Short mmCIF file of C-alpha atoms in Angstrom, two decimals:
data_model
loop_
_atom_site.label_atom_id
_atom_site.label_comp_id
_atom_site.label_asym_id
_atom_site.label_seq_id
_atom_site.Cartn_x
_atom_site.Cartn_y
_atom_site.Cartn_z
CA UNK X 1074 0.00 0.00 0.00
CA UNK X 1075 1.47 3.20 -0.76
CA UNK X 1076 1.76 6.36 2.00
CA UNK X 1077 -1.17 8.55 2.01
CA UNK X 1078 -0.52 12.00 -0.05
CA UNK X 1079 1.49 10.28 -3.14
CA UNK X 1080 -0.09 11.15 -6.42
CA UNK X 1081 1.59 8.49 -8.76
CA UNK X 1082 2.10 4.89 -8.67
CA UNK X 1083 4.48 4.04 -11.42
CA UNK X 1084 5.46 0.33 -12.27
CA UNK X 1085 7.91 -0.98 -15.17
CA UNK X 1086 6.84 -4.06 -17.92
CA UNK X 1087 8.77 -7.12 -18.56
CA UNK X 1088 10.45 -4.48 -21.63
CA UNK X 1089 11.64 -1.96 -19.15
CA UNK X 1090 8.55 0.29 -19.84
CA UNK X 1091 7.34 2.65 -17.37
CA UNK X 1092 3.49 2.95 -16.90
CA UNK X 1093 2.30 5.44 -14.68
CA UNK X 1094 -1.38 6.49 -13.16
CA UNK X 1095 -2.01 9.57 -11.10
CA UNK X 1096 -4.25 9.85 -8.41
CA UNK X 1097 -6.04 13.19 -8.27
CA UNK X 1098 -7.69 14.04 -4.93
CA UNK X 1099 -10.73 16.49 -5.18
CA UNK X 1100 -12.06 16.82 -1.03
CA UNK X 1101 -13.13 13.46 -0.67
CA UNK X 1102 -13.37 12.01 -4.09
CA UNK X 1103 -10.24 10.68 -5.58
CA UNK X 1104 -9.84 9.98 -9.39
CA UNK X 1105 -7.10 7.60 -10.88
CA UNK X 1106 -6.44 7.68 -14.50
CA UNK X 1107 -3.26 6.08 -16.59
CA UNK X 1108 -1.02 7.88 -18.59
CA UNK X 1109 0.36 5.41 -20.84
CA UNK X 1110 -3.81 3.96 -22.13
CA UNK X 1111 -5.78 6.70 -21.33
CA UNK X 1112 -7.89 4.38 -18.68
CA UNK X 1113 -9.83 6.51 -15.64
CA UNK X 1114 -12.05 5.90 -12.72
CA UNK X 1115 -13.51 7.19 -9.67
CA UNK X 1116 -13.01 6.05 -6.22
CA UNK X 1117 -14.27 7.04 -3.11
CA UNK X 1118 -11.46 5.45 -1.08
CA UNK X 1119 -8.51 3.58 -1.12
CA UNK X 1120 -7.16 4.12 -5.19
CA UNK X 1121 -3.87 2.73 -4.85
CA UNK X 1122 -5.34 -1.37 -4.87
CA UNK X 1123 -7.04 -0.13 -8.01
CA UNK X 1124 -4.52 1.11 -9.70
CA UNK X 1125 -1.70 -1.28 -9.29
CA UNK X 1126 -4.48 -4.40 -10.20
CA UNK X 1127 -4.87 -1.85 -13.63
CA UNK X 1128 -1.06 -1.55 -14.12
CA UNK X 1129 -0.60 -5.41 -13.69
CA UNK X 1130 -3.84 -6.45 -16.21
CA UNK X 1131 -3.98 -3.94 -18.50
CA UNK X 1132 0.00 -3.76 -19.02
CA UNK X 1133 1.60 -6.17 -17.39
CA UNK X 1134 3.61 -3.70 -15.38
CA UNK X 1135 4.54 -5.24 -12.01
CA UNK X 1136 7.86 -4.72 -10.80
CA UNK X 1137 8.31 -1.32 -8.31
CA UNK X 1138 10.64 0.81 -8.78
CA UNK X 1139 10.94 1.41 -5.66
CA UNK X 1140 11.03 -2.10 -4.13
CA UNK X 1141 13.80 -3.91 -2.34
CA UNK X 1142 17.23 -3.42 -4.13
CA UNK X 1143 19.00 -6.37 -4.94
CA UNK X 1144 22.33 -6.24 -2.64
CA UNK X 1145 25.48 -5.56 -4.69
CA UNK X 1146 27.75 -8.16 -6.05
CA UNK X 1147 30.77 -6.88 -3.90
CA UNK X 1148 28.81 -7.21 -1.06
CA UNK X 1149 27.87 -10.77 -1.48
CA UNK X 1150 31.94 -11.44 -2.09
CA UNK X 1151 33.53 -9.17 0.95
CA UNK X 1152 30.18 -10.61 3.33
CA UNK X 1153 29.20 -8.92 6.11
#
């Protein structure tokens, strides 16, 4: 789940493609639409689910930029 306040979720394809969708926050009505297909919807709650399930179907975009780094090479061969 992503922090409340962030306006983007952005995942890369199996090509190295980034895909993006906004999240737009109007009082308590939140719209999330995708840059990369044009796709939109509104959501009273929660958007992020929504547009991470969009980002895997409709583009097979799943891995995070920002997940878990892998640890480096050198430090696999110098250890801890």
């Amino acid at each position: 789940m992503s922090p409340i306040g962030r306006d983007r979720i952005s995942r890369w394809d199996q090509h190295g493609r980034e895909h993006v969708v906004r999240v737009r926050h109007r009082g308590m009505r939140r719209t999330i639409s995708c840059e990369t297909c044009g796709w939109h919807r509104g959501t009273p709650f929660a958007p992020w689910p929504k547009a991470v399930e969009h980002l895997a179907g409709a583009h097979q975009a799943t891995v995070d930029p920002a997940g878990p780094r892998q640890p480096s090479r050198r430090a696999a061969v110098d250890g801890p």
